[in-house]
PDB file of C-alpha atoms in Angstrom:
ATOM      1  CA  UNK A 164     146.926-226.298-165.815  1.00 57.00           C
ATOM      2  CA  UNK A 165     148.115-222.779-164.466  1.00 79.00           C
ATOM      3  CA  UNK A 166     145.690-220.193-164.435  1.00 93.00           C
ATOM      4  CA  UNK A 167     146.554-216.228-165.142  1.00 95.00           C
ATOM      5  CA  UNK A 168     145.895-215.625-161.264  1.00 97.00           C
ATOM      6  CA  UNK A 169     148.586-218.182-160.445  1.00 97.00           C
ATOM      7  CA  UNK A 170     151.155-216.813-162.357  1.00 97.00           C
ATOM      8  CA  UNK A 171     153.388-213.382-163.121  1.00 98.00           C
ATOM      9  CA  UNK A 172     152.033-210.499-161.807  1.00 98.00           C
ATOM     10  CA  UNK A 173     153.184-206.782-160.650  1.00 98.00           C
ATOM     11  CA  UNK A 174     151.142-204.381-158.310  1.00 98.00           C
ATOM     12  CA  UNK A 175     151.922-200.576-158.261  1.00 98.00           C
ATOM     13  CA  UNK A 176     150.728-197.895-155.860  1.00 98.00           C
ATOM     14  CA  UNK A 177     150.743-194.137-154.736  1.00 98.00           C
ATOM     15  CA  UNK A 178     150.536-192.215-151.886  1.00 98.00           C
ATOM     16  CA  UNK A 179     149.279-188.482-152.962  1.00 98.00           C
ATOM     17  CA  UNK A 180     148.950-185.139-151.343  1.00 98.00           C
ATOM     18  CA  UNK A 181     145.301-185.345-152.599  1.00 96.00           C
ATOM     19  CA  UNK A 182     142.935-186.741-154.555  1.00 95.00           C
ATOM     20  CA  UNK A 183     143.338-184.638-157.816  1.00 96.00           C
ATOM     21  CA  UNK A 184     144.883-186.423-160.428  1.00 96.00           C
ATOM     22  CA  UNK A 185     145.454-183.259-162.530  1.00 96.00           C
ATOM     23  CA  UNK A 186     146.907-181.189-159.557  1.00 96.00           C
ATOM     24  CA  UNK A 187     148.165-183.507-157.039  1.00 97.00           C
ATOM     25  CA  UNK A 188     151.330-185.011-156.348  1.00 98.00           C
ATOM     26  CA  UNK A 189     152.818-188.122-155.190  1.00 98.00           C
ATOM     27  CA  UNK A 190     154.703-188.417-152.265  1.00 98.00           C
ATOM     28  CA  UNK A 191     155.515-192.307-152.222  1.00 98.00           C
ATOM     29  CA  UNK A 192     155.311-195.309-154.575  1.00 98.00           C
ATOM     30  CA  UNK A 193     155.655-199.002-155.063  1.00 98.00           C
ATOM     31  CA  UNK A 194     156.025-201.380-157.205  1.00 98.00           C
ATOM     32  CA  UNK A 195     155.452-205.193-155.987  1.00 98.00           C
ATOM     33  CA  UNK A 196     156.404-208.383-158.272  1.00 98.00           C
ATOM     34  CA  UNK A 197     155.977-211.970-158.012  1.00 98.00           C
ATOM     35  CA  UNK A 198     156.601-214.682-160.192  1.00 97.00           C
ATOM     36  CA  UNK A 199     153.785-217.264-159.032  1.00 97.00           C
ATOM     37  CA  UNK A 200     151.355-217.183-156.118  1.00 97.00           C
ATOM     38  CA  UNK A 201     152.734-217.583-152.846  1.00 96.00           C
ATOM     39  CA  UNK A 202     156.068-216.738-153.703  1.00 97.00           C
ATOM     40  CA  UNK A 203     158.554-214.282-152.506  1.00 98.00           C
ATOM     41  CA  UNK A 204     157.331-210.660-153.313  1.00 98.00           C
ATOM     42  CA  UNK A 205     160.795-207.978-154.689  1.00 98.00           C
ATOM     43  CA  UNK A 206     159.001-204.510-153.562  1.00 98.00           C
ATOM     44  CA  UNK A 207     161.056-201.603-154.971  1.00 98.00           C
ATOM     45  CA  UNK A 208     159.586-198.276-152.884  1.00 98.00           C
ATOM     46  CA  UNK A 209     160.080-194.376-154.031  1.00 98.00           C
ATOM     47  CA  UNK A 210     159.639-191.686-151.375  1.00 98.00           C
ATOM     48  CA  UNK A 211     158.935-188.328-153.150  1.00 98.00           C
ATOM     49  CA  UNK A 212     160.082-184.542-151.962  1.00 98.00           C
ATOM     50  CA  UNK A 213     156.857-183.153-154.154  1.00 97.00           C
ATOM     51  CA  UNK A 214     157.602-179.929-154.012  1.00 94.00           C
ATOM     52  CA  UNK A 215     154.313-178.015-152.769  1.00 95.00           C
ATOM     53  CA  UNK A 216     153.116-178.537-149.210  1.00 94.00           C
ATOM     54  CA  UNK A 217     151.461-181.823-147.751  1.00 96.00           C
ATOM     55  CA  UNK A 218     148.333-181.193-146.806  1.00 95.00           C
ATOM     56  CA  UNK A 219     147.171-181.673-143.178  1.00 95.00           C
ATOM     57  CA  UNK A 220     144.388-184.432-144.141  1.00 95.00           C
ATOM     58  CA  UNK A 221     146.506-186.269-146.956  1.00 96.00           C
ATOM     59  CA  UNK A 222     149.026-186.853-143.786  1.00 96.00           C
ATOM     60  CA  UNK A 223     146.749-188.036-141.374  1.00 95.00           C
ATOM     61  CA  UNK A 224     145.958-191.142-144.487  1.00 95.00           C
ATOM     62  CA  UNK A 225     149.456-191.981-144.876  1.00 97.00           C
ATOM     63  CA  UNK A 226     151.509-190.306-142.226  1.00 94.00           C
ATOM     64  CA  UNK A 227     154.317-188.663-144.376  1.00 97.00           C
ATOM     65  CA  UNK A 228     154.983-185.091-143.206  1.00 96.00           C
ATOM     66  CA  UNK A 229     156.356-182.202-144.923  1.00 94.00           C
ATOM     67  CA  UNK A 230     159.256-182.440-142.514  1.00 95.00           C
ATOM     68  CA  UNK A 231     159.671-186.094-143.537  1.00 96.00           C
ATOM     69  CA  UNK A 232     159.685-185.494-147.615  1.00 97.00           C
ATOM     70  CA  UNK A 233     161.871-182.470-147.381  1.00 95.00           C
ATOM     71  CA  UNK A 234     164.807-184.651-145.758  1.00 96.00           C
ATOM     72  CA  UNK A 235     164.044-188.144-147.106  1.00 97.00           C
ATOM     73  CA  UNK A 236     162.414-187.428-150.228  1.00 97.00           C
ATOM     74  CA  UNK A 237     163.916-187.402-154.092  1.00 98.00           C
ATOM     75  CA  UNK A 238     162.993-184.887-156.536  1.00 97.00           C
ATOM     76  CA  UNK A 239     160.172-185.989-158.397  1.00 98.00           C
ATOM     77  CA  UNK A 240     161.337-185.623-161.605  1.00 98.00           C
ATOM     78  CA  UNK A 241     163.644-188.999-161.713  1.00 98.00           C
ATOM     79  CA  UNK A 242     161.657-190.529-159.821  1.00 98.00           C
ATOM     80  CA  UNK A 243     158.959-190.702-162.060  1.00 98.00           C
ATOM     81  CA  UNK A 244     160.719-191.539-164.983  1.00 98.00           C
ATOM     82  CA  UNK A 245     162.420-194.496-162.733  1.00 98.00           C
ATOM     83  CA  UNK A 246     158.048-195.504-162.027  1.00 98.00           C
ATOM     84  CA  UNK A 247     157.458-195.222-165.944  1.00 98.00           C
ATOM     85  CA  UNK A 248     160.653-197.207-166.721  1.00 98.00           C
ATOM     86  CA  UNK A 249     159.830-199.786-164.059  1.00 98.00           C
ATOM     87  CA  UNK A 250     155.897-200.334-164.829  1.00 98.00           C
ATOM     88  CA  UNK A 251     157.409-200.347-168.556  1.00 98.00           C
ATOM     89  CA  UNK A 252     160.112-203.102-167.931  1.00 98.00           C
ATOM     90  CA  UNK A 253     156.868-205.270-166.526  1.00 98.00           C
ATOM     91  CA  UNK A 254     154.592-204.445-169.363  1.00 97.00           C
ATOM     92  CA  UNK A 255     157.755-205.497-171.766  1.00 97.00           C
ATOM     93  CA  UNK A 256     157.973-208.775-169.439  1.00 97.00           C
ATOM     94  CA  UNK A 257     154.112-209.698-170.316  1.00 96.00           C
ATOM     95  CA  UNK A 258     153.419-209.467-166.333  1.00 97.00           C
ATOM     96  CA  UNK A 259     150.037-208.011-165.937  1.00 98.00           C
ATOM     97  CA  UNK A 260     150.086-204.902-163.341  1.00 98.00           C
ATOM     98  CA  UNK A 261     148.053-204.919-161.107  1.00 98.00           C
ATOM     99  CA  UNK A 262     146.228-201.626-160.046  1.00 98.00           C
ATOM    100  CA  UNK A 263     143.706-200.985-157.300  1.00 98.00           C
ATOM    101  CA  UNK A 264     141.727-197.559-158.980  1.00 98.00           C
ATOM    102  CA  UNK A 265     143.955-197.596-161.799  1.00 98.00           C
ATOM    103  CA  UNK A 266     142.253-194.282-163.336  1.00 98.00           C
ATOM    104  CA  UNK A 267     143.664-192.497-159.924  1.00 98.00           C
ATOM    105  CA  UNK A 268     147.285-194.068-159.818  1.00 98.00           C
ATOM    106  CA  UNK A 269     148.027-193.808-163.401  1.00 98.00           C
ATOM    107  CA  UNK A 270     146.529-191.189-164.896  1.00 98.00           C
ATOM    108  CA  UNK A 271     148.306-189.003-162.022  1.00 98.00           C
ATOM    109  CA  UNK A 272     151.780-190.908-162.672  1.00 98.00           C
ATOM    110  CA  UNK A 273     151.103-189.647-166.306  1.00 98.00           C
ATOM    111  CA  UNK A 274     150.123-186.013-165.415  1.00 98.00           C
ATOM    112  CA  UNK A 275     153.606-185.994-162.866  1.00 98.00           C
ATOM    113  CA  UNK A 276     155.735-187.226-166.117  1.00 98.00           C
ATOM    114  CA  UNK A 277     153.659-184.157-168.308  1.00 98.00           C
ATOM    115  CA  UNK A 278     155.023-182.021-165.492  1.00 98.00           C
ATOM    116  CA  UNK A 279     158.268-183.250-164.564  1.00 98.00           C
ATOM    117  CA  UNK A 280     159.274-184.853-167.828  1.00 97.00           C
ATOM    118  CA  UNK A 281     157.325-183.259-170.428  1.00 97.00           C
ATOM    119  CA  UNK A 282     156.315-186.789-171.921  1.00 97.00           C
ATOM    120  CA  UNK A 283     153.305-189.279-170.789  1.00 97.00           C
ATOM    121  CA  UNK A 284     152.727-192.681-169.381  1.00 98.00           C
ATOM    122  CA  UNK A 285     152.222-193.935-172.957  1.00 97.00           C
ATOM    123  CA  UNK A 286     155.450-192.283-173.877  1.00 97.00           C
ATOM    124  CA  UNK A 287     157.566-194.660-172.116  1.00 98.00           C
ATOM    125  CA  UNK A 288     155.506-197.546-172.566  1.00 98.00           C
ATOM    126  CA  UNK A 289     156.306-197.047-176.680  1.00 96.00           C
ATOM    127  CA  UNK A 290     154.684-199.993-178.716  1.00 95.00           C
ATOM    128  CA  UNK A 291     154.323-202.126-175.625  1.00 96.00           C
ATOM    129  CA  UNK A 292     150.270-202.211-174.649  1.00 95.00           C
ATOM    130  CA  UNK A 293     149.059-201.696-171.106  1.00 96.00           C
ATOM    131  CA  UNK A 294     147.794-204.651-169.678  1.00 98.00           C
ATOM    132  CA  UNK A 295     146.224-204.003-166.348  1.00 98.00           C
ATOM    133  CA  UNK A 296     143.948-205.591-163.626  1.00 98.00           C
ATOM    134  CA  UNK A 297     142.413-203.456-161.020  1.00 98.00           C
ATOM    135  CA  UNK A 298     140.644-205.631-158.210  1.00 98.00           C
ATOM    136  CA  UNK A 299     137.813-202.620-158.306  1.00 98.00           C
ATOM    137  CA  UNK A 300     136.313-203.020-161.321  1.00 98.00           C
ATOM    138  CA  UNK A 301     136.957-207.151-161.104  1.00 98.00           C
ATOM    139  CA  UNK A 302     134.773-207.302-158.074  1.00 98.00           C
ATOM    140  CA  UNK A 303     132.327-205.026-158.820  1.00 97.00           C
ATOM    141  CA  UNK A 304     131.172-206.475-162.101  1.00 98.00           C
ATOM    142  CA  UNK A 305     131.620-209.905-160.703  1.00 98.00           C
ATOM    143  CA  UNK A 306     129.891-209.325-157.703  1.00 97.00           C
ATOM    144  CA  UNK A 307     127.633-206.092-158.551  1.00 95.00           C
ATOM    145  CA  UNK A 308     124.802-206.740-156.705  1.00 94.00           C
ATOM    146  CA  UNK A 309     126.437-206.591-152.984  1.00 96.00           C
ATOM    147  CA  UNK A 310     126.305-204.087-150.538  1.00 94.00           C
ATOM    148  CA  UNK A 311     128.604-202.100-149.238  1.00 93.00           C
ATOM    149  CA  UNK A 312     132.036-200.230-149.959  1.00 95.00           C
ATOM    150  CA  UNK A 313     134.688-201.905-152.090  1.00 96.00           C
ATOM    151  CA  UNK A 314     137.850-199.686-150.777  1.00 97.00           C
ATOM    152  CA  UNK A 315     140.885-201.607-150.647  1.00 97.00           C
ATOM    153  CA  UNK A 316     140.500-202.462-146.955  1.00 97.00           C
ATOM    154  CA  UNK A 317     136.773-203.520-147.645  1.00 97.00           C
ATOM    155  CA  UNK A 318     137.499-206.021-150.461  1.00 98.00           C
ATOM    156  CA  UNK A 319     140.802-206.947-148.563  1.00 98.00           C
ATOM    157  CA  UNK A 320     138.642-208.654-145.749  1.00 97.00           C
ATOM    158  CA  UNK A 321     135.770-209.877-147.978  1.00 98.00           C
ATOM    159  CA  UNK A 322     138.107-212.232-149.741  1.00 98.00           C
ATOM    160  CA  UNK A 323     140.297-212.796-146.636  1.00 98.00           C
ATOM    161  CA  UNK A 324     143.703-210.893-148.179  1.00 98.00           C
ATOM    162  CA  UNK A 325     145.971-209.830-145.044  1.00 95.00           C
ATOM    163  CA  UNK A 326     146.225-206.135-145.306  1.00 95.00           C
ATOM    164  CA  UNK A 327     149.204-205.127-142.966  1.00 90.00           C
ATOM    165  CA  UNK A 328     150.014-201.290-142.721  1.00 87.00           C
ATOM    166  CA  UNK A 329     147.305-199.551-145.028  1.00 85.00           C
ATOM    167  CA  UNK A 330     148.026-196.555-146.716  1.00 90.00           C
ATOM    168  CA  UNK A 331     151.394-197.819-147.309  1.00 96.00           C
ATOM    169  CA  UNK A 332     152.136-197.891-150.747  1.00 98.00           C
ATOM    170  CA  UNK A 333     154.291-201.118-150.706  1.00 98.00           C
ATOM    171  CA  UNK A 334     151.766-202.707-148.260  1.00 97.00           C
ATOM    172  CA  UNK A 335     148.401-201.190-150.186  1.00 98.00           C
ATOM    173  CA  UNK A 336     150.140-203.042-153.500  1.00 98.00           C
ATOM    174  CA  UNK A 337     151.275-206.206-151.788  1.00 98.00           C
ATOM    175  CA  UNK A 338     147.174-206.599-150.945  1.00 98.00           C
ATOM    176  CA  UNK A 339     146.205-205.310-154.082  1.00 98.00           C
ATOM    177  CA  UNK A 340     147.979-208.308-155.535  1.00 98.00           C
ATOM    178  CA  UNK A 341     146.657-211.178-153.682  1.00 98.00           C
ATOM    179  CA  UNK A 342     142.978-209.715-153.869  1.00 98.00           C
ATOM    180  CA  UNK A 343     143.703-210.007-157.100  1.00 98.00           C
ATOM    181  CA  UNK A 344     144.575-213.953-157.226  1.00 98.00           C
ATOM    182  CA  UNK A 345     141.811-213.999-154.453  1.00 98.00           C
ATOM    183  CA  UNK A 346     138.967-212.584-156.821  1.00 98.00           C
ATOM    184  CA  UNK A 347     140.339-214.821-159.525  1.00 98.00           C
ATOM    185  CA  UNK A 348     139.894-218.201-157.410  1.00 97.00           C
ATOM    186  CA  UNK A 349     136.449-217.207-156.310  1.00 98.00           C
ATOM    187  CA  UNK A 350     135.469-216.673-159.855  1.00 98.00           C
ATOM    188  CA  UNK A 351     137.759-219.223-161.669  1.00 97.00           C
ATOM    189  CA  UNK A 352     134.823-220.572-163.586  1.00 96.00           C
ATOM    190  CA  UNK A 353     134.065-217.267-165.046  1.00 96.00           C
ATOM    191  CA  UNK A 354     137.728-216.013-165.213  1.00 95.00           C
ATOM    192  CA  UNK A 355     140.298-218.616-166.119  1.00 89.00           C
ATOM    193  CA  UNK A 356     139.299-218.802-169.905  1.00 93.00           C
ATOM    194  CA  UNK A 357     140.188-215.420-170.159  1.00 96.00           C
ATOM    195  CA  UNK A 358     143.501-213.985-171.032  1.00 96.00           C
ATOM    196  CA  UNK A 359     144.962-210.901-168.597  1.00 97.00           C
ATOM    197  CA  UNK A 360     145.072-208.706-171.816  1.00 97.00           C
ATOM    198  CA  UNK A 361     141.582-209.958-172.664  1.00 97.00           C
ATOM    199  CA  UNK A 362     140.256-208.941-169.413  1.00 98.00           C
ATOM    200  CA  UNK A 363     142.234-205.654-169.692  1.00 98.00           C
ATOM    201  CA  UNK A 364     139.766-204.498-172.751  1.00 98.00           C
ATOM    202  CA  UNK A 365     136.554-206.292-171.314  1.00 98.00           C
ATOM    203  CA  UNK A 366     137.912-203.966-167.701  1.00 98.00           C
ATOM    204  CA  UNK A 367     137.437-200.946-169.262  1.00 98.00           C
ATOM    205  CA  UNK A 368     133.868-201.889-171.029  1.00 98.00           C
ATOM    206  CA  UNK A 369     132.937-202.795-167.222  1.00 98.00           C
ATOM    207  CA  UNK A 370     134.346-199.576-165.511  1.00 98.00           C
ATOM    208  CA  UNK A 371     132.324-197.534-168.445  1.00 98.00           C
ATOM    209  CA  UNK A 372     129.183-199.329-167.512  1.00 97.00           C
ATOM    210  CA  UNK A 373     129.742-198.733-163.318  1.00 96.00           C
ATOM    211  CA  UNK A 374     130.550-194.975-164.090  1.00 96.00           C
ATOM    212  CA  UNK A 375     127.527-194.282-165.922  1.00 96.00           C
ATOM    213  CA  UNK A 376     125.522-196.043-163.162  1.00 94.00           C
ATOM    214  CA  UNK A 377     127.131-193.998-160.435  1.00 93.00           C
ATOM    215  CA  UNK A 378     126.672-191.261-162.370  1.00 95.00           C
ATOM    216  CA  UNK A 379     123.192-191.934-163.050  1.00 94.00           C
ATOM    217  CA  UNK A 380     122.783-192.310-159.054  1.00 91.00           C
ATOM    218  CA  UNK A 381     124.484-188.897-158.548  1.00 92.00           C
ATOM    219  CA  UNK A 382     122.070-187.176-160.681  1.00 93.00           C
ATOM    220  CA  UNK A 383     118.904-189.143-159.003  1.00 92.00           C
ATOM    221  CA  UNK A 384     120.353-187.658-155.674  1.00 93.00           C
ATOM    222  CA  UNK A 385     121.078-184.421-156.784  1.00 92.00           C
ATOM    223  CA  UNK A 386     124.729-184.965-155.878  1.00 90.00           C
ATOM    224  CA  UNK A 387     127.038-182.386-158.852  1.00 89.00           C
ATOM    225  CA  UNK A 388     130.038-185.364-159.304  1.00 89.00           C
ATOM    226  CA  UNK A 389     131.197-186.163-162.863  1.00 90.00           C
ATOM    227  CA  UNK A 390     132.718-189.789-162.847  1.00 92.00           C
ATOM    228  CA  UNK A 391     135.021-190.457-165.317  1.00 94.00           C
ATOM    229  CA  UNK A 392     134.113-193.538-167.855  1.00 96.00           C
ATOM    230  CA  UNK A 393     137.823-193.832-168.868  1.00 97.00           C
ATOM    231  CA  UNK A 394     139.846-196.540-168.131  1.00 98.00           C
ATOM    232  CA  UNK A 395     142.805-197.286-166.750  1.00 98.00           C
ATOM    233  CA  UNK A 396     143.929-193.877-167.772  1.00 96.00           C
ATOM    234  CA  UNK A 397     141.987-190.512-168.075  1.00 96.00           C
ATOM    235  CA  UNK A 398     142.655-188.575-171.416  1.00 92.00           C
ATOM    236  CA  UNK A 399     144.365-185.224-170.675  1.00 85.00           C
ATOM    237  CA  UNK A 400     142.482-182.238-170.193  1.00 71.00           C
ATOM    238  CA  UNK A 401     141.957-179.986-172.758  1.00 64.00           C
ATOM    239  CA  UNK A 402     144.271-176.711-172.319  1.00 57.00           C
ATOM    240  CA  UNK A 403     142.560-174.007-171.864  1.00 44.00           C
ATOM    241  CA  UNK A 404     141.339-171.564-174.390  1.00 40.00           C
TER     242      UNK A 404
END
C-alpha cells in the first residue's frame, strides 16, 4: 500500500530581502516536484530584480547582491504570476506542496501578486483548494516536547535529510521535501491514515495552538512579538484609516 509520503509531492521556496511579509521582496524562488520518493526531482528556479535595495544582512543569508539582481534578475511582476501559475498547476494536479514556514513564503508571494499584479494567491488558485504540508508545524506537534530549534537546517539533520547549499531556494525546497517524507516515515503510525488535504486543515488547528503557546511564552518573558495564528496564509492587513 502507498502511503501520501511516498507519493506526488511539490516543494516551493523564497529567498527575501527581509523578513517582512507585508514589505519585503523576493529575490529568488523554486519550485521542486517529484512523482514518488526517491525519484528524479524537475526544479524550475526564478531569480528576481526586486526593485528596492538588498539589504546588507539579507545578502550575507543567501549571497545574492544588488549587483547580481540588477543584471540577472527578471522584473518581478511576471515572475510572480509565473510562481502563482506554477504552485496553481500543482494544486490542479492534486500534488500536495510542500512548504517549510508556509505563513512566510506564501503570504509574501500573495502580498508581491497584490503589488505587482493587483490580484492574490487565492486569485489564481480559483476553485482549486490549497493543500499544503509544512515540515514545521508536522514536527512540532508530532514531536512537541523536544528541545531545541526546528529551522530547516535543525530538522534537516534530526531526521537525517541531506541539506546541500542552504539558503538556496532550489536546495532549501529539495530538503524541505524529503523532511517531509522523512517526518512521515517516523510517524507512519500516526500519519498514514490521514489524507494530505486532511492534514492540511488539522495543520492549521496545530500551528493555531503553537502560536498561542509562543505567544503565551513571549508575554511570560516580557518579550513585545505578536505571532500570527493563521495558517498557511496571513489575511491581509487592514488599509489604513
Amino acid at each position: 500500500m502507498s502511503h501520501w509520503y511516498d507519493g506526488p509531492l511539490a516543494a516551493f521556496d523564497t529567498e527575501t530581502t527581509g523578513v517582512d511579509v507585508e514589505e519585503d521582496r523576493i529575490v529568488s524562488a523554486a519550485l521542486v516536484v517529484q512523482d514518488a520518493a526517491g525519484g528524479r526531482m524537475r526544479v524550475t528556479r526564478w531569480l528576481v530584480n526586486p526593485g528596492i535595495p538588498v539589504p546588507v544582512g539579507a545578502t550575507e543569508i543567501h549571497g545574492l547582491t544588488d549587483d547580481h539582481l540588477q543584471r540577472n534578475g527578471r522584473w518581478p511582476a511576471p515572475v510572480v504570476e509565473e510562481i502563482a501559475r506554477a504552485l496553481a498547476e500543482q494544486c490542479a494536479a492534486g500534488r500536495p506542496l510542500v512548504v517549510m514556514n508556509a505563513p512566510f513564503d506564501l503570504t509574501l508571494l500573495d502580498r508581491e501578486l497584490k503589488r505587482h499584479r493587483a490580484s492574490s494567491l487565492a486569485g489564481y488558485l480559483g476553485k482549486t483548494p490549497l493543500c499544503v504540508l509544512d515540515p514545521r508545524v508536522l514536527d512540532k506537534h508530532l514531536d512537541r516536547y523536544r528541545k531545541g530549534r526546528r529551522t530547516l537546517t535543525d530538522l534537516c539533520a534530526l531526521y537525517e535529510v541531506v541539506l546541500d547549499g542552504a539558503h538556496d531556494a532550489a536546495a532549501d525546497a529539495a530538503a524541505s521535501l524529503e523532511l517531509v517524507r522523512a517526518v512521515g516515515r517516523r510517524f507512519s503510525s500516526r500519519l498514514e491514515r490521514l489524507s494530505p488535504a486532511e492534514l492540511h486543515a488539522l495543520q492549521a488547528v496545530w500551528h493555531a495552538a503553537q502560536a498561542r503557546g509562543l505567544q503565551a511564552w513571549f508575554a511570560k518573558s516580557g518579550t513585545p512579538e505578536t505571532v500570527d495564528p493563521a495558517w498557511p496564509l496571513r489575511p491581509e492587513l487592514p488599509a489604513a484609516a
